[in-house]
Amino acid sequence: MKNNLKEERTKQQLTQIQLAELVTVSRQTIISIESGRYIPSVLLSLKLAQVLEKKVEILFELEASD
Amino acid sequence: MQFLLPHRFKKIGAVIAPVGFFIWLSMQLGYVTRILIFMVGANTAEQYSAAISIATITIAFISFFSFLGGVYFVTFSKEKVEDEMVARTRLDSFQLAALVQLISMIVGFLSMIIIKEPDESGWLLFFIGTIFLFWIFFIGRFNYILHIRIRE
């Protein structure tokens, strides 16, 4: 799964810590999601989308291999 | 998990587990007895050797249970921020540790039988080793994923 979290976060001028605090997760979780090591739950994906004011499909995209 | 201890216990455990282990190991290697004899002076009286034995056993008991308590604190303490990724990492680490323990038990058991069947103390050491392998592997893997690999 491809994710555009880092791009969207930087567009909003948010640091990883700020985004983590806004969605009440640890900074490690944001790092893991951005690096593609961790796929977030639906709930966390929706929270991220809400905070970044984007649709979930913009933040996370399915790839051919998925 | 609802039965996790507050995060501060992790720090306490991280201190008392290694301290307890090294004191217990020193006791096993005879260093504690030597230190006690050095501190109070050598004496051949029966009462003296009994007191040294009691002191050594007490230190062994306290250090071993400090180690166990420390391992418990480190394993069952919350992270600063508990979220779904931490919970997932904890679960994955438990599963992997259980798998490693099972494989080591099978391989160890078979190799001990094939090479040479050990005596009672050998079996005891083997089972204690495999039990601790689970906890040590879990702690190592969980903390590696959360605090070290994250920086890579």
CSV table of C-alpha atoms in Angstrom, one decimal:
chain,number,residue,atom,x,y,z
A,1,MET,CA,0.0,0.0,0.0
A,2,LYS,CA,1.3,3.4,-1.0
A,3,ASN,CA,0.8,6.3,1.4
A,4,ASN,CA,1.2,10.0,0.9
A,5,LEU,CA,1.1,10.9,4.6
A,6,LYS,CA,4.5,12.5,4.6
A,7,GLU,CA,3.7,14.8,1.6
A,8,GLU,CA,0.3,15.8,3.1
A,9,ARG,CA,1.8,16.4,6.5
A,10,THR,CA,4.6,18.6,5.2
A,11,LYS,CA,2.0,20.5,3.1
A,12,GLN,CA,0.1,21.3,6.3
A,13,GLN,CA,3.5,22.3,7.9
A,14,LEU,CA,3.1,19.8,10.7
A,15,THR,CA,5.9,17.9,12.4
A,16,GLN,CA,5.7,14.2,13.1
A,17,ILE,CA,5.3,15.0,16.8
A,18,GLN,CA,2.5,17.5,16.2
A,19,LEU,CA,0.6,15.1,13.9
A,20,ALA,CA,1.1,12.3,16.5
A,21,GLU,CA,-0.4,14.5,19.2
A,22,LEU,CA,-3.3,15.5,17.1
A,23,VAL,CA,-4.3,11.9,16.5
A,24,THR,CA,-3.2,10.7,19.9
A,25,VAL,CA,-0.6,8.2,18.9
A,26,SER,CA,3.2,8.0,19.4
A,27,ARG,CA,5.7,9.6,17.1
A,28,GLN,CA,7.0,6.1,16.4
A,29,THR,CA,3.6,5.2,14.9
A,30,ILE,CA,3.7,8.2,12.5
A,31,ILE,CA,7.3,7.3,11.5
A,32,SER,CA,6.3,3.7,10.9
A,33,ILE,CA,3.3,4.7,8.8
A,34,GLU,CA,5.3,7.1,6.7
A,35,SER,CA,8.0,4.5,6.1
A,36,GLY,CA,5.4,1.9,5.1
A,37,ARG,CA,6.3,-0.4,7.9
A,38,TYR,CA,3.0,-0.2,9.6
A,39,ILE,CA,-0.5,-0.1,8.0
A,40,PRO,CA,-2.9,1.9,10.3
A,41,SER,CA,-6.3,0.7,11.3
A,42,VAL,CA,-9.4,2.2,9.7
A,43,LEU,CA,-10.0,4.3,12.8
A,44,LEU,CA,-6.5,5.8,12.7
A,45,SER,CA,-6.7,6.3,8.9
A,46,LEU,CA,-9.9,8.3,9.3
A,47,LYS,CA,-8.4,10.4,12.1
A,48,LEU,CA,-5.4,11.2,10.0
A,49,ALA,CA,-7.6,12.1,7.1
A,50,GLN,CA,-9.7,14.3,9.3
A,51,VAL,CA,-6.7,16.1,10.8
A,52,LEU,CA,-5.0,16.6,7.4
A,53,GLU,CA,-8.3,17.6,5.8
A,54,LYS,CA,-7.9,15.0,3.0
A,55,LYS,CA,-9.8,12.0,2.0
A,56,VAL,CA,-8.5,8.6,3.1
A,57,GLU,CA,-8.0,7.5,-0.5
A,58,ILE,CA,-5.6,10.5,-1.0
A,59,LEU,CA,-3.5,9.5,2.0
A,60,PHE,CA,-3.5,5.8,1.3
A,61,GLU,CA,-3.6,4.1,-2.1
A,62,LEU,CA,-3.8,0.4,-3.0
A,63,GLU,CA,-1.1,-0.9,-5.2
A,64,ALA,CA,-1.3,-3.7,-7.8
A,65,SER,CA,0.5,-6.0,-5.4
A,66,ASP,CA,-2.2,-5.5,-2.7
B,1,MET,CA,-4.1,-4.8,27.6
B,2,GLN,CA,-5.7,-3.6,30.8
B,3,PHE,CA,-3.3,-5.3,33.2
B,4,LEU,CA,-0.3,-3.3,32.0
B,5,LEU,CA,1.6,-1.3,34.7
B,6,PRO,CA,2.2,2.4,34.4
B,7,HIS,CA,5.2,3.5,32.3
B,8,ARG,CA,7.4,4.4,35.3
B,9,PHE,CA,7.6,0.7,36.2
B,10,LYS,CA,9.5,0.0,32.9
B,11,LYS,CA,12.3,2.3,34.1
B,12,ILE,CA,12.4,0.7,37.5
B,13,GLY,CA,12.5,-2.8,35.9
B,14,ALA,CA,15.3,-1.7,33.5
B,15,VAL,CA,17.4,-0.9,36.6
B,16,ILE,CA,16.6,-3.8,39.0
B,17,ALA,CA,16.6,-6.6,36.4
B,18,PRO,CA,20.2,-6.3,35.3
B,19,VAL,CA,21.4,-5.4,38.8
B,20,GLY,CA,19.6,-8.4,40.3
B,21,PHE,CA,20.9,-10.7,37.6
B,22,PHE,CA,24.6,-9.6,38.0
B,23,ILE,CA,24.4,-9.9,41.8
B,24,TRP,CA,22.8,-13.4,41.4
B,25,LEU,CA,25.5,-14.4,38.9
B,26,SER,CA,28.2,-13.1,41.2
B,27,MET,CA,26.7,-15.2,44.0
B,28,GLN,CA,26.7,-18.2,41.7
B,29,LEU,CA,30.3,-17.7,40.8
B,30,GLY,CA,31.2,-17.3,44.5
B,31,TYR,CA,32.2,-13.6,44.4
B,32,VAL,CA,29.5,-12.6,46.9
B,33,THR,CA,30.8,-15.0,49.5
B,34,ARG,CA,34.4,-13.8,48.9
B,35,ILE,CA,33.3,-10.2,49.3
B,36,LEU,CA,31.4,-11.1,52.6
B,37,ILE,CA,34.5,-12.9,53.9
B,38,PHE,CA,36.7,-9.9,52.9
B,39,MET,CA,34.3,-7.5,54.7
B,40,VAL,CA,34.0,-9.3,58.0
B,41,GLY,CA,37.3,-11.2,58.0
B,42,ALA,CA,38.1,-14.9,57.8
B,43,ASN,CA,37.0,-17.1,60.7
B,44,THR,CA,36.7,-20.9,61.0
B,45,ALA,CA,34.1,-20.9,63.7
B,46,GLU,CA,30.9,-22.8,62.8
B,47,GLN,CA,28.6,-19.9,63.7
B,48,TYR,CA,30.6,-17.6,61.4
B,49,SER,CA,30.2,-19.9,58.4
B,50,ALA,CA,26.5,-20.4,59.1
B,51,ALA,CA,26.1,-16.6,59.2
B,52,ILE,CA,27.9,-16.3,55.9
B,53,SER,CA,25.7,-19.0,54.3
B,54,ILE,CA,22.5,-17.3,55.5
B,55,ALA,CA,23.7,-13.9,54.2
B,56,THR,CA,24.7,-15.5,50.8
B,57,ILE,CA,21.3,-17.3,50.5
B,58,THR,CA,19.5,-14.1,51.4
B,59,ILE,CA,21.4,-12.1,48.8
B,60,ALA,CA,20.7,-14.8,46.3
B,61,PHE,CA,17.0,-14.8,47.1
B,62,ILE,CA,16.7,-11.1,46.9
B,63,SER,CA,18.8,-10.7,43.8
B,64,PHE,CA,17.0,-13.5,41.9
B,65,PHE,CA,13.5,-12.1,42.8
B,66,SER,CA,14.7,-8.6,41.9
B,67,PHE,CA,15.7,-10.0,38.5
B,68,LEU,CA,12.3,-11.7,38.1
B,69,GLY,CA,10.4,-8.6,39.2
B,70,GLY,CA,12.5,-6.4,36.9
B,71,VAL,CA,11.7,-8.7,34.0
B,72,TYR,CA,8.0,-8.5,34.9
B,73,PHE,CA,8.1,-4.7,35.1
B,74,VAL,CA,9.9,-4.3,31.8
B,75,THR,CA,7.6,-6.8,30.0
B,76,PHE,CA,4.2,-5.6,31.4
B,77,SER,CA,4.7,-1.9,31.5
B,78,LYS,CA,3.0,0.6,29.3
B,79,GLU,CA,4.9,2.7,26.8
B,80,LYS,CA,4.8,6.5,27.2
B,81,VAL,CA,2.1,6.6,24.5
B,82,GLU,CA,0.1,3.4,24.1
B,83,ASP,CA,-1.5,3.1,20.7
B,84,GLU,CA,-2.4,0.5,18.1
B,85,MET,CA,1.1,0.2,16.7
B,86,VAL,CA,2.6,-0.5,20.1
B,87,ALA,CA,-0.1,-3.0,20.9
B,88,ARG,CA,0.5,-4.7,17.5
B,89,THR,CA,4.3,-4.8,18.1
B,90,ARG,CA,3.7,-6.2,21.5
B,91,LEU,CA,1.5,-9.0,20.1
B,92,ASP,CA,3.9,-9.8,17.3
B,93,SER,CA,6.8,-9.9,19.7
B,94,PHE,CA,4.9,-12.3,22.0
B,95,GLN,CA,4.1,-14.6,19.1
B,96,LEU,CA,7.7,-14.6,17.7
B,97,ALA,CA,9.1,-15.2,21.2
B,98,ALA,CA,6.8,-18.1,21.7
B,99,LEU,CA,7.9,-19.5,18.3
B,100,VAL,CA,11.6,-19.1,19.1
B,101,GLN,CA,11.0,-20.7,22.5
B,102,LEU,CA,9.2,-23.7,21.0
B,103,ILE,CA,11.9,-24.2,18.3
B,104,SER,CA,14.7,-23.9,20.9
B,105,MET,CA,12.9,-26.4,23.1
B,106,ILE,CA,12.5,-29.0,20.3
B,107,VAL,CA,16.0,-28.5,19.0
B,108,GLY,CA,17.6,-28.4,22.5
B,109,PHE,CA,15.6,-31.4,23.7
B,110,LEU,CA,16.5,-33.5,20.7
B,111,SER,CA,20.1,-32.5,20.6
B,112,MET,CA,20.4,-33.3,24.4
B,113,ILE,CA,18.9,-36.7,23.9
B,114,ILE,CA,21.0,-37.5,20.8
B,115,ILE,CA,24.4,-36.2,22.1
B,116,LYS,CA,24.2,-37.2,25.7
B,117,GLU,CA,21.3,-37.3,28.1
B,118,PRO,CA,22.0,-34.8,30.9
B,119,ASP,CA,21.5,-35.3,34.6
B,120,GLU,CA,18.7,-33.7,36.6
B,121,SER,CA,20.5,-30.3,37.0
B,122,GLY,CA,21.2,-30.3,33.3
B,123,TRP,CA,17.5,-30.7,32.5
B,124,LEU,CA,16.6,-28.0,35.1
B,125,LEU,CA,19.1,-25.6,33.6
B,126,PHE,CA,17.7,-26.4,30.1
B,127,PHE,CA,14.1,-25.6,31.1
B,128,ILE,CA,15.0,-22.5,33.0
B,129,GLY,CA,17.0,-21.3,30.0
B,130,THR,CA,14.1,-21.9,27.6
B,131,ILE,CA,11.7,-20.1,29.9
B,132,PHE,CA,14.0,-17.1,30.1
B,133,LEU,CA,14.7,-17.2,26.4
B,134,PHE,CA,11.0,-16.3,25.8
B,135,TRP,CA,11.1,-13.2,28.1
B,136,ILE,CA,14.6,-12.0,26.9
B,137,PHE,CA,13.6,-12.5,23.3
B,138,PHE,CA,10.3,-10.6,23.8
B,139,ILE,CA,11.9,-7.7,25.6
B,140,GLY,CA,14.7,-7.5,23.0
B,141,ARG,CA,12.5,-7.7,20.0
B,142,PHE,CA,9.8,-5.3,21.3
B,143,ASN,CA,12.2,-2.6,22.3
B,144,TYR,CA,14.3,-3.0,19.2
B,145,ILE,CA,11.3,-2.4,16.9
B,146,LEU,CA,10.0,0.5,18.9
B,147,HIS,CA,13.1,2.3,19.8
B,148,ILE,CA,16.0,1.3,17.5
B,149,ARG,CA,14.6,0.2,14.2
B,150,ILE,CA,12.4,3.3,14.1
B,151,ARG,CA,15.5,5.5,13.7
B,152,GLU,CA,16.9,3.5,10.8
